[in-house]
Amino acid sequence: MKIVTLPSIKTALRLSYIGKAEMLFSAIFTVILVSGYLLSTYGSLDAAPLGAGSILVYLCGSVVIWAILLFCFAATKQSLLRKYETTRVALLENFSDKKLWLLTSLAIFICYLPIILLSLSVLTPDSWSSIAQSTGGAPLSNAHPIIFTTFVSIFIHIGLLFGSVEVGALLFSLVQSAILAMIFAQIIVWMRKEKISRGVIIATFLFYAILPINAIAGIIMWKDVLFAGFGLLFLMLLRQLYIEKDAFFTKKNVIYFILLAFLFCTWRNNGFYAYLLFLILAIIINRKTFFNKKYLSLLLSPIFMFVGYSVLVTLITSPAPGTVMMTVPLQQIARTVKYHSNSISEEDRHTIGEILSYEQLGKVYNPNLADPVLYTFNEKVFKENEGKYIKLWFKLFMEHKKTYIAASLYNTYGYVYPFSSSSTITDITMDNASHFNALKGYSDIAYSDGGKLAVGKYRDLIMSIVPLFRNIGFYTCIILLGAYIAVIRRRRELTGVFVILSCLFLTTILGPVNGEFRYLYLFVIAAPFVIGAVNSGHNLKRSK
């Protein structure tokens, strides 16, 4: 009797586990779609035209529908997600990994050449700030990480040898595009090793090579682009650590891991906070494995290197303004002033006016962009009496909780809602930054109307075929779907991958812009990796 019932009990428990996962992720997707729709359509979560009862019914119904959809997806996953097959013939099996990597890198780079030659490079205000620091035109500041400014400086000084900053910018674009191509080629090689289906590999190549987002990212002088590239390589190595465990600790792997983690921490300021959160959570979740000398030394080494780097940066740079860290509370105060100024006392108005321009605050407040409010912030006065202003913030919070929540959601929903109209990396490039750099002697093609029009038409053509691809929220949903598949298939080797992606997301939504494509560009280029990883043959549960 026990032999008969034991499998039944295990099956029941397994179904219960999958059922819980379905309900959890269906609830997450429902909240994303409903709140995103209400915010983007009605500008509020109240949605008076729909009525509270209708919203409640819609929410409950959506949870049920999503649960059914995810159940059907799980039931048919054997046909949608191919099992590991050792007998499958690999793509281009006669090519070595090195040869495949070189050819793929070259092929992707060639696909980027039309945009590189038409646009040459993109210099935004952030780019010019790094250039000014690298040429001595502005004091060094870690507002844009010094390691990135140093990288930019190499190309700018080479350009100056030829008498032109713009030549240096062009060299930067070429090198950054080549680096991206090589990183993407590494994903293709990894997929072949994992025996991912040919269709997925080909689709991944087309995604990296043809999608305008990646080509245009390569020509932008932004820290976010290579940060995402280094982050993608780090995710791959992190997964390898979870799979191989003690066998991972070769000299090559350890050096590579520490280097990539260090670059992840230093190439963008919030990278360190994301890694620190990951480290804490990883040790808590996997304490039996990671809480020993060998693993702690590996995971903590980037932290120690970052501390040393930070000390050096402090000695040679001026302090970076801390206004960005104040984005959320300042936006909350600004929204309160805009919509509830009549309920704010004269004393509180005066206190707000000490650190913000009270009279202008309601006018400059933009729910999707914190910069107009941040520009009015007096950080010096704030630091002189932080307790006073924190107390004011808390007082207003207790009086206007809904307004505070709405301000936070407006700064966030574009990162998760797949149909948001928030800006993308391509729109910013072509519509806002084009006037910054026309190369001397080539003004007819480099950011002239003709060059801009040509790249813009190419962008719009591709994006009209796959419109969701132009929205950062779409890629976040892909990552969430990958997390769902990983949970129901018990892919424990991906724990670290999803933890660090979650930590990066949490640090990003505290930023000044809603749905800024470049801030989560790692989610864009990591989407094929996540799809491949949940479909690979490695499964820690299976190997135990």
Coordinates of C-alpha atoms in Angstrom, one line a residue:
M1 CA 0.0 0.0 0.0
K2 CA 2.8 2.4 0.9
I3 CA 4.5 1.7 -2.5
V4 CA 1.2 2.8 -4.2
T5 CA 0.5 5.9 -2.1
L6 CA 4.0 7.4 -1.9
P7 CA 4.2 8.5 -5.5
S8 CA 0.6 9.8 -5.2
I9 CA 1.6 11.9 -2.3
K10 CA 4.7 13.2 -4.1
T11 CA 2.6 14.0 -7.2
A12 CA 0.0 15.8 -5.1
L13 CA 2.8 17.9 -3.4
R14 CA 4.3 18.6 -6.8
L15 CA 1.0 19.8 -8.2
S16 CA 0.5 22.0 -5.1
Y17 CA 3.9 23.5 -5.6
I18 CA 3.2 24.3 -9.3
G19 CA -0.2 25.6 -8.4
K20 CA 1.2 28.0 -5.8
A21 CA 3.8 29.2 -8.4
E22 CA 1.0 29.7 -10.9
M23 CA -1.1 31.8 -8.5
L24 CA 1.9 33.9 -7.4
F25 CA 3.0 34.8 -10.9
S26 CA -0.5 35.3 -12.2
A27 CA -1.0 37.8 -9.4
I28 CA 2.2 39.6 -10.3
F29 CA 1.3 39.8 -14.0
T30 CA -2.2 40.9 -13.1
V31 CA -0.9 43.7 -10.8
I32 CA 1.5 44.8 -13.5
L33 CA -1.1 45.0 -16.3
V34 CA -3.9 46.5 -14.2
S35 CA -1.9 49.1 -12.4
G36 CA 0.0 50.0 -15.6
Y37 CA -3.2 50.4 -17.6
L38 CA -4.8 52.5 -14.9
L39 CA -1.8 54.8 -14.5
S40 CA -1.2 55.2 -18.2
T41 CA -4.8 55.6 -19.2
Y42 CA -6.5 57.4 -16.3
G43 CA -3.5 58.9 -14.5
S44 CA -4.6 57.3 -11.3
L45 CA -5.2 54.0 -9.6
D46 CA -8.6 55.2 -8.5
A47 CA -10.0 55.0 -12.1
A48 CA -13.3 56.6 -11.1
P49 CA -14.8 55.9 -14.6
L50 CA -14.5 52.2 -14.0
G51 CA -15.7 52.1 -10.4
A52 CA -14.1 50.3 -7.5
G53 CA -16.3 47.3 -7.9
S54 CA -15.4 46.8 -11.5
I55 CA -11.7 47.1 -10.7
L56 CA -12.0 44.4 -8.0
V57 CA -13.9 42.1 -10.4
Y58 CA -11.3 42.7 -13.1
L59 CA -8.4 42.0 -10.7
C60 CA -9.9 38.7 -9.4
G61 CA -10.9 37.6 -12.9
S62 CA -7.4 38.4 -14.3
V63 CA -5.7 36.4 -11.5
V64 CA -7.9 33.4 -12.5
I65 CA -7.2 33.9 -16.2
W66 CA -3.5 34.2 -15.7
A67 CA -3.5 31.1 -13.5
I68 CA -5.2 29.1 -16.3
L69 CA -2.8 30.5 -18.9
L70 CA 0.2 29.6 -16.9
F71 CA -1.2 26.2 -16.1
C72 CA -1.6 25.5 -19.8
F73 CA 1.9 26.8 -20.5
A74 CA 3.3 24.5 -17.8
A75 CA 1.2 21.5 -19.1
T76 CA 2.6 22.0 -22.6
K77 CA 6.2 23.0 -21.6
Q78 CA 7.6 19.7 -23.0
S79 CA 6.7 20.8 -26.5
L80 CA 7.4 24.5 -26.0
L81 CA 10.7 24.0 -24.1
R82 CA 12.8 21.2 -25.5
K83 CA 14.2 18.6 -23.2
Y84 CA 18.0 18.2 -23.0
E85 CA 19.1 15.9 -25.8
T86 CA 22.6 14.7 -26.0
T87 CA 22.1 13.2 -29.4
R88 CA 21.0 16.5 -31.1
V89 CA 23.4 17.7 -33.8
A90 CA 24.8 21.1 -32.7
L91 CA 24.5 24.2 -34.9
L92 CA 27.6 24.5 -37.1
E93 CA 29.1 21.4 -35.4
N94 CA 32.3 21.5 -37.6
F95 CA 33.2 24.9 -36.1
S96 CA 35.2 25.1 -32.9
D97 CA 33.9 27.4 -30.2
K98 CA 36.6 29.9 -30.9
K99 CA 35.9 30.0 -34.6
L100 CA 32.2 30.2 -34.1
W101 CA 32.7 33.1 -31.6
L102 CA 35.0 35.0 -34.1
L103 CA 32.6 34.5 -37.0
T104 CA 29.5 35.5 -35.0
S105 CA 31.3 38.6 -33.5
L106 CA 32.2 39.7 -37.0
A107 CA 28.7 39.0 -38.4
I108 CA 27.0 41.0 -35.7
F109 CA 29.5 43.9 -36.0
I110 CA 28.9 44.0 -39.8
C111 CA 25.2 44.3 -39.1
Y112 CA 26.0 47.3 -36.9
L113 CA 28.1 49.1 -39.5
P114 CA 25.3 50.9 -41.4
I115 CA 24.1 52.6 -38.2
I116 CA 27.7 53.3 -37.2
L117 CA 28.5 54.9 -40.6
L118 CA 25.3 56.9 -40.7
S119 CA 25.3 58.1 -37.1
L120 CA 29.0 57.7 -36.1
S121 CA 28.4 58.5 -32.4
V122 CA 25.9 59.9 -30.0
L123 CA 26.9 62.5 -27.4
T124 CA 24.3 63.3 -24.8
P125 CA 24.8 65.8 -22.0
D126 CA 26.1 62.9 -19.8
S127 CA 28.6 62.1 -22.6
W128 CA 29.8 65.7 -22.8
S129 CA 30.3 65.7 -19.0
S130 CA 32.6 62.7 -19.2
I131 CA 34.5 64.3 -22.2
A132 CA 34.9 67.6 -20.3
Q133 CA 36.3 65.7 -17.3
S134 CA 38.7 63.7 -19.4
T135 CA 40.0 66.8 -21.2
G136 CA 40.4 68.9 -18.0
G137 CA 37.5 71.1 -19.0
A138 CA 35.6 70.2 -15.8
P139 CA 36.7 68.9 -12.4
L140 CA 36.7 65.1 -11.9
S141 CA 33.5 63.9 -10.3
N142 CA 32.2 60.4 -9.6
A143 CA 28.7 61.4 -10.7
H144 CA 29.7 59.5 -13.8
P145 CA 32.0 56.7 -12.6
I146 CA 35.7 57.5 -12.9
I147 CA 36.4 54.1 -14.4
F148 CA 34.0 55.0 -17.3
T149 CA 35.4 58.5 -17.6
T150 CA 38.9 57.0 -17.8
F151 CA 37.8 54.6 -20.5
V152 CA 36.3 57.5 -22.5
S153 CA 39.4 59.5 -22.0
I154 CA 41.5 57.0 -23.9
F155 CA 39.6 57.5 -27.1
I156 CA 39.1 61.3 -26.7
H157 CA 42.9 61.8 -26.3
I158 CA 43.5 59.6 -29.4
G159 CA 41.0 61.8 -31.2
L160 CA 42.8 65.0 -30.0
L161 CA 46.0 63.7 -31.5
F162 CA 44.2 64.1 -34.8
G163 CA 42.9 67.5 -33.8
S164 CA 39.2 66.5 -33.1
V165 CA 37.2 65.3 -30.1
E166 CA 34.7 63.9 -32.6
V167 CA 37.2 61.5 -34.0
G168 CA 37.7 60.1 -30.5
A169 CA 33.9 59.8 -30.1
L170 CA 33.8 57.8 -33.4
L171 CA 36.6 55.5 -32.1
F172 CA 34.7 55.0 -28.9
S173 CA 31.6 54.0 -30.9
L174 CA 33.5 51.5 -33.0
V175 CA 35.2 49.9 -30.0
Q176 CA 32.0 49.8 -27.9
S177 CA 30.0 48.2 -30.8
A178 CA 32.8 45.6 -31.3
I179 CA 32.7 44.8 -27.5
L180 CA 29.0 44.3 -27.6
A181 CA 29.2 42.1 -30.7
M182 CA 31.8 39.9 -28.9
I183 CA 29.7 39.6 -25.8
F184 CA 26.6 38.7 -27.8
A185 CA 28.7 36.1 -29.8
Q186 CA 29.6 34.6 -26.5
I187 CA 25.9 34.0 -25.7
I188 CA 25.6 32.2 -29.1
V189 CA 28.5 29.9 -28.3
W190 CA 27.1 29.2 -24.8
M191 CA 23.8 28.3 -26.3
R192 CA 25.4 25.8 -28.7
K193 CA 27.3 24.2 -25.8
E194 CA 24.0 23.9 -23.9
K195 CA 22.4 22.2 -27.0
I196 CA 19.7 24.8 -27.2
S197 CA 17.5 24.3 -30.3
R198 CA 18.7 25.8 -33.5
G199 CA 15.6 28.0 -33.9
V200 CA 16.3 29.7 -30.5
I201 CA 20.0 30.2 -31.4
I202 CA 19.1 31.8 -34.8
A203 CA 16.4 33.9 -33.2
T204 CA 18.9 35.1 -30.6
F205 CA 21.4 36.0 -33.3
L206 CA 18.8 38.0 -35.2
F207 CA 17.7 39.7 -31.9
Y208 CA 21.3 40.9 -31.2
A209 CA 22.3 41.7 -34.8
I210 CA 19.1 43.1 -36.4
L211 CA 17.2 44.8 -33.6
P212 CA 18.1 48.6 -33.8
I213 CA 18.2 49.0 -30.1
N214 CA 21.5 47.1 -29.8
A215 CA 23.1 48.7 -32.8
I216 CA 22.2 52.2 -31.6
A217 CA 23.3 51.4 -28.1
G218 CA 26.7 50.7 -29.4
I219 CA 27.2 54.2 -30.7
I220 CA 26.0 56.0 -27.5
M221 CA 28.6 57.3 -25.1
W222 CA 26.8 56.1 -22.0
K223 CA 28.1 54.0 -19.1
D224 CA 24.9 51.9 -19.1
V225 CA 25.7 50.1 -22.3
L226 CA 28.9 48.3 -21.3
F227 CA 27.6 48.0 -17.8
A228 CA 24.9 45.8 -19.2
G229 CA 27.4 43.9 -21.3
F230 CA 29.6 43.1 -18.3
G231 CA 26.5 42.3 -16.3
L232 CA 25.4 39.7 -18.9
L233 CA 28.8 38.0 -18.8
F234 CA 28.7 38.0 -15.0
L235 CA 25.2 36.4 -15.0
M236 CA 26.6 33.6 -17.2
L237 CA 29.5 33.0 -14.8
L238 CA 27.3 33.2 -11.8
R239 CA 25.1 30.4 -13.2
Q240 CA 28.3 28.4 -13.8
L241 CA 29.3 28.8 -10.2
Y242 CA 25.9 27.5 -9.0
I243 CA 26.2 24.5 -11.3
E244 CA 29.9 23.5 -10.8
K245 CA 30.3 24.6 -7.1
D246 CA 33.7 23.5 -5.9
A247 CA 34.8 22.5 -9.4
F248 CA 34.4 26.2 -10.4
F249 CA 37.4 27.3 -8.4
T250 CA 40.1 27.3 -11.1
K251 CA 42.5 30.2 -11.3
K252 CA 41.0 31.4 -14.6
N253 CA 37.4 31.3 -13.3
V254 CA 38.2 33.0 -10.0
I255 CA 40.0 35.9 -11.7
Y256 CA 37.3 36.2 -14.4
F257 CA 34.5 36.2 -11.7
I258 CA 36.2 38.8 -9.5
L259 CA 37.0 41.1 -12.5
L260 CA 33.5 41.0 -13.9
A261 CA 31.9 41.5 -10.4
F262 CA 34.3 44.5 -9.9
L263 CA 33.3 46.0 -13.3
F264 CA 29.7 45.4 -12.4
C265 CA 30.1 47.3 -9.1
T266 CA 32.1 50.2 -10.5
W267 CA 30.9 50.9 -14.1
R268 CA 27.6 52.3 -12.8
N269 CA 27.0 53.6 -9.3
N270 CA 24.0 51.5 -8.5
G271 CA 25.8 48.4 -9.6
F272 CA 27.6 48.2 -6.2
Y273 CA 24.3 48.4 -4.3
A274 CA 22.8 45.7 -6.5
Y275 CA 25.8 43.4 -5.9
L276 CA 25.8 44.1 -2.2
L277 CA 22.1 43.2 -2.0
F278 CA 22.8 40.1 -4.0
L279 CA 25.6 39.1 -1.7
I280 CA 23.5 39.3 1.4
L281 CA 20.5 37.5 -0.1
A282 CA 22.7 34.8 -1.8
I283 CA 24.4 34.0 1.5
I284 CA 21.0 33.8 3.3
I285 CA 19.4 31.7 0.6
N286 CA 22.4 29.4 0.0
R287 CA 24.1 29.6 3.5
K288 CA 25.0 26.0 3.5
T289 CA 27.0 26.4 0.3
F290 CA 28.3 30.0 0.4
F291 CA 28.9 30.4 4.2
N292 CA 32.4 29.0 4.1
K293 CA 35.9 30.5 3.6
K294 CA 36.3 29.6 -0.1
Y295 CA 33.0 31.0 -1.3
L296 CA 33.0 34.1 1.0
S297 CA 36.5 35.0 -0.3
L298 CA 35.3 34.8 -3.9
L299 CA 32.1 36.8 -3.2
L300 CA 33.7 39.4 -0.9
S301 CA 36.8 40.1 -3.0
P302 CA 34.9 42.5 -5.4
I303 CA 33.6 44.3 -2.3
F304 CA 37.2 44.8 -1.0
M305 CA 38.4 45.9 -4.4
F306 CA 35.5 48.4 -4.6
V307 CA 36.3 49.9 -1.2
G308 CA 39.9 50.4 -2.3
Y309 CA 38.8 51.9 -5.6
S310 CA 36.3 54.2 -3.8
V311 CA 39.0 55.5 -1.4
L312 CA 41.2 56.3 -4.4
V313 CA 38.3 58.0 -6.2
T314 CA 37.6 60.1 -3.1
L315 CA 41.2 61.3 -3.1
I316 CA 41.2 62.5 -6.7
T317 CA 37.6 63.7 -7.3
S318 CA 35.2 66.2 -6.0
P319 CA 32.1 64.8 -4.1
A320 CA 29.3 63.7 -6.4
P321 CA 25.9 65.3 -5.7
G322 CA 23.5 63.1 -3.8
T323 CA 20.4 64.5 -5.3
V324 CA 19.6 61.3 -7.4
M325 CA 19.3 59.3 -4.1
M326 CA 16.6 61.8 -3.1
T327 CA 14.5 61.1 -6.1
V328 CA 11.6 59.2 -4.5
P329 CA 11.0 61.4 -1.4
L330 CA 11.4 64.7 -3.4
Q331 CA 8.9 63.5 -6.0
Q332 CA 6.5 62.5 -3.3
I333 CA 6.7 65.9 -1.7
A334 CA 6.4 67.6 -5.1
R335 CA 3.2 65.7 -5.9
T336 CA 1.7 66.5 -2.6
V337 CA 2.4 70.2 -3.1
K338 CA 0.9 70.0 -6.6
Y339 CA -2.4 68.3 -5.6
H340 CA -2.8 69.2 -1.9
S341 CA -1.2 72.6 -1.4
N342 CA -4.3 73.9 0.3
S343 CA -3.9 71.3 3.1
I344 CA -0.3 72.2 3.8
S345 CA 0.3 74.6 6.7
E346 CA 2.2 77.8 6.4
E347 CA 5.0 76.5 8.6
D348 CA 5.3 73.4 6.4
R349 CA 5.3 75.5 3.3
H350 CA 8.2 77.5 4.7
T351 CA 10.1 74.4 5.6
I352 CA 9.7 72.9 2.1
G353 CA 10.7 76.2 0.6
E354 CA 14.0 76.0 2.4
I355 CA 15.1 73.1 0.3
L356 CA 12.8 73.3 -2.7
S357 CA 11.3 76.1 -4.7
Y358 CA 7.8 75.8 -3.2
E359 CA 6.1 78.3 -5.6
Q360 CA 7.5 76.5 -8.6
L361 CA 7.2 73.0 -7.3
G362 CA 3.7 72.2 -8.5
K363 CA 4.5 73.6 -11.9
V364 CA 7.7 71.8 -12.6
Y365 CA 6.6 68.5 -11.1
N366 CA 6.6 65.8 -13.8
P367 CA 5.4 62.3 -12.6
N368 CA 7.6 60.5 -15.0
L369 CA 10.8 62.6 -14.7
A370 CA 12.3 63.8 -11.4
D371 CA 15.0 66.1 -12.9
P372 CA 12.9 69.3 -12.9
V373 CA 12.3 68.8 -9.1
L374 CA 15.9 67.8 -8.4
Y375 CA 17.2 70.9 -10.1
T376 CA 15.4 73.0 -7.4
F377 CA 16.8 70.9 -4.5
N378 CA 19.2 72.7 -2.1
E379 CA 21.3 69.8 -0.9
K380 CA 23.6 72.0 1.2
V381 CA 20.6 73.3 3.4
F382 CA 19.2 69.8 3.6
K383 CA 22.4 68.4 5.0
E384 CA 22.6 71.1 7.7
N385 CA 19.4 69.8 9.3
E386 CA 18.5 66.4 7.8
G387 CA 16.3 65.4 10.8
K388 CA 14.0 68.4 10.3
Y389 CA 13.3 67.6 6.7
I390 CA 12.9 63.9 7.3
K391 CA 10.4 64.6 10.0
L392 CA 8.5 66.9 7.5
W393 CA 8.5 64.1 4.9
F394 CA 7.1 61.6 7.4
K395 CA 4.4 64.1 8.5
L396 CA 3.2 64.6 4.9
F397 CA 3.3 60.9 4.3
M398 CA 1.0 60.2 7.2
E399 CA -1.4 62.9 5.8
H400 CA -1.2 61.9 2.1
K401 CA -0.4 58.2 1.9
K402 CA -2.2 57.7 -1.5
T403 CA -0.3 60.6 -3.0
Y404 CA 3.0 59.2 -1.9
I405 CA 2.2 55.8 -3.3
A406 CA 1.1 57.3 -6.6
A407 CA 4.3 59.3 -6.9
S408 CA 6.3 56.2 -6.4
L409 CA 4.3 54.2 -8.9
Y410 CA 4.5 56.9 -11.5
N411 CA 8.3 56.7 -11.3
T412 CA 8.2 52.9 -11.6
Y413 CA 5.4 51.4 -13.7
G414 CA 7.2 52.1 -17.0
Y415 CA 9.8 49.5 -16.1
V416 CA 7.2 46.7 -15.8
Y417 CA 4.2 47.6 -17.9
P418 CA 4.8 46.2 -21.4
F419 CA 2.5 48.8 -23.1
S420 CA 3.9 51.9 -21.6
S421 CA 4.6 54.9 -23.8
S422 CA 7.8 55.8 -21.9
S423 CA 10.9 56.7 -23.7
T424 CA 13.3 54.1 -25.2
I425 CA 17.0 54.2 -25.9
T426 CA 16.3 54.6 -29.6
D427 CA 13.9 57.6 -29.2
I428 CA 16.3 59.3 -26.8
T429 CA 19.2 58.8 -29.3
M430 CA 17.5 60.0 -32.4
D431 CA 15.1 62.7 -31.1
N432 CA 16.9 64.3 -28.2
A433 CA 20.7 63.8 -28.6
S434 CA 21.1 64.3 -32.4
H435 CA 21.9 68.0 -32.2
F436 CA 25.0 67.4 -30.1
N437 CA 27.4 66.1 -32.6
A438 CA 27.8 66.6 -36.3
L439 CA 31.3 65.6 -37.3
K440 CA 33.4 68.3 -38.9
G441 CA 33.4 67.8 -42.6
Y442 CA 30.6 65.2 -42.5
S443 CA 27.6 67.3 -41.3
D444 CA 25.6 66.0 -44.3
I445 CA 25.5 62.4 -42.9
A446 CA 26.5 62.6 -39.2
Y447 CA 23.4 63.7 -37.4
S448 CA 22.2 65.8 -40.3
D449 CA 18.5 65.5 -41.1
G450 CA 19.4 62.9 -43.7
G451 CA 21.3 60.7 -41.4
K452 CA 18.8 61.0 -38.6
L453 CA 16.0 60.2 -41.1
A454 CA 17.7 57.1 -42.4
V455 CA 18.4 55.6 -39.0
G456 CA 15.0 56.7 -37.8
K457 CA 13.2 55.0 -40.7
Y458 CA 15.1 51.8 -40.1
R459 CA 14.3 51.9 -36.4
D460 CA 10.6 52.5 -37.0
L461 CA 10.4 49.8 -39.7
I462 CA 11.8 47.1 -37.4
M463 CA 9.9 48.4 -34.3
S464 CA 6.6 48.5 -36.2
I465 CA 7.0 44.7 -36.9
V466 CA 7.8 44.0 -33.2
P467 CA 6.4 47.1 -31.3
L468 CA 6.7 45.5 -27.9
F469 CA 10.5 45.3 -28.4
R470 CA 10.7 49.1 -28.0
N471 CA 9.4 49.0 -24.4
I472 CA 11.5 48.1 -21.4
G473 CA 8.5 46.8 -19.5
F474 CA 8.2 44.0 -22.1
Y475 CA 11.7 42.7 -21.3
T476 CA 10.9 42.8 -17.6
C477 CA 7.9 40.6 -18.3
I478 CA 10.1 38.2 -20.2
I479 CA 12.5 38.0 -17.2
L480 CA 9.5 37.3 -15.0
L481 CA 8.2 34.6 -17.3
G482 CA 11.7 33.1 -17.2
A483 CA 11.6 33.2 -13.4
Y484 CA 8.2 31.4 -13.5
I485 CA 9.6 28.7 -15.7
A486 CA 12.6 28.4 -13.5
V487 CA 10.4 28.0 -10.4
I488 CA 8.1 25.3 -11.8
R489 CA 11.1 23.4 -13.2
R490 CA 13.1 23.9 -10.0
R491 CA 16.1 25.4 -11.8
R492 CA 18.1 26.1 -8.7
E493 CA 21.2 27.0 -10.7
L494 CA 19.4 30.2 -11.7
T495 CA 18.9 31.4 -8.2
G496 CA 21.8 33.8 -8.3
V497 CA 20.8 35.1 -11.8
F498 CA 17.3 36.1 -10.7
V499 CA 18.5 37.5 -7.3
I500 CA 20.9 39.9 -8.9
L501 CA 18.5 40.9 -11.6
S502 CA 15.9 41.6 -8.9
C503 CA 18.4 43.6 -6.9
L504 CA 19.3 45.7 -10.0
F505 CA 15.6 46.3 -10.6
L506 CA 15.1 47.5 -7.0
T507 CA 18.0 49.9 -7.2
T508 CA 16.9 51.2 -10.7
I509 CA 13.3 52.1 -9.8
L510 CA 14.7 54.5 -7.2
G511 CA 16.1 56.5 -10.1
P512 CA 14.9 59.8 -11.5
V513 CA 13.2 58.6 -14.7
N514 CA 10.2 56.3 -15.3
G515 CA 10.8 53.6 -17.8
E516 CA 14.3 54.8 -18.9
F517 CA 15.4 52.1 -21.3
R518 CA 19.1 52.4 -20.7
Y519 CA 18.9 51.9 -16.9
L520 CA 17.6 48.3 -17.5
Y521 CA 19.4 47.6 -20.7
L522 CA 20.8 44.5 -19.0
F523 CA 17.2 43.1 -19.0
V524 CA 17.0 43.6 -22.7
I525 CA 20.2 41.7 -23.6
A526 CA 19.7 39.2 -20.9
A527 CA 16.3 38.1 -22.1
P528 CA 17.7 35.5 -24.7
F529 CA 20.1 34.2 -22.0
V530 CA 17.3 33.7 -19.5
I531 CA 15.2 31.9 -22.2
G532 CA 18.1 29.7 -23.0
A533 CA 19.0 29.0 -19.4
V534 CA 15.6 27.7 -18.4
N535 CA 15.7 25.5 -21.4
S536 CA 19.2 24.1 -21.0
G537 CA 20.1 20.6 -19.9
H538 CA 21.6 21.5 -16.6
N539 CA 19.3 21.1 -13.6
L540 CA 20.6 20.9 -10.1
K541 CA 17.6 18.9 -8.9
R542 CA 18.2 16.3 -11.6
S543 CA 21.8 16.0 -10.7
K544 CA 21.2 15.3 -7.0

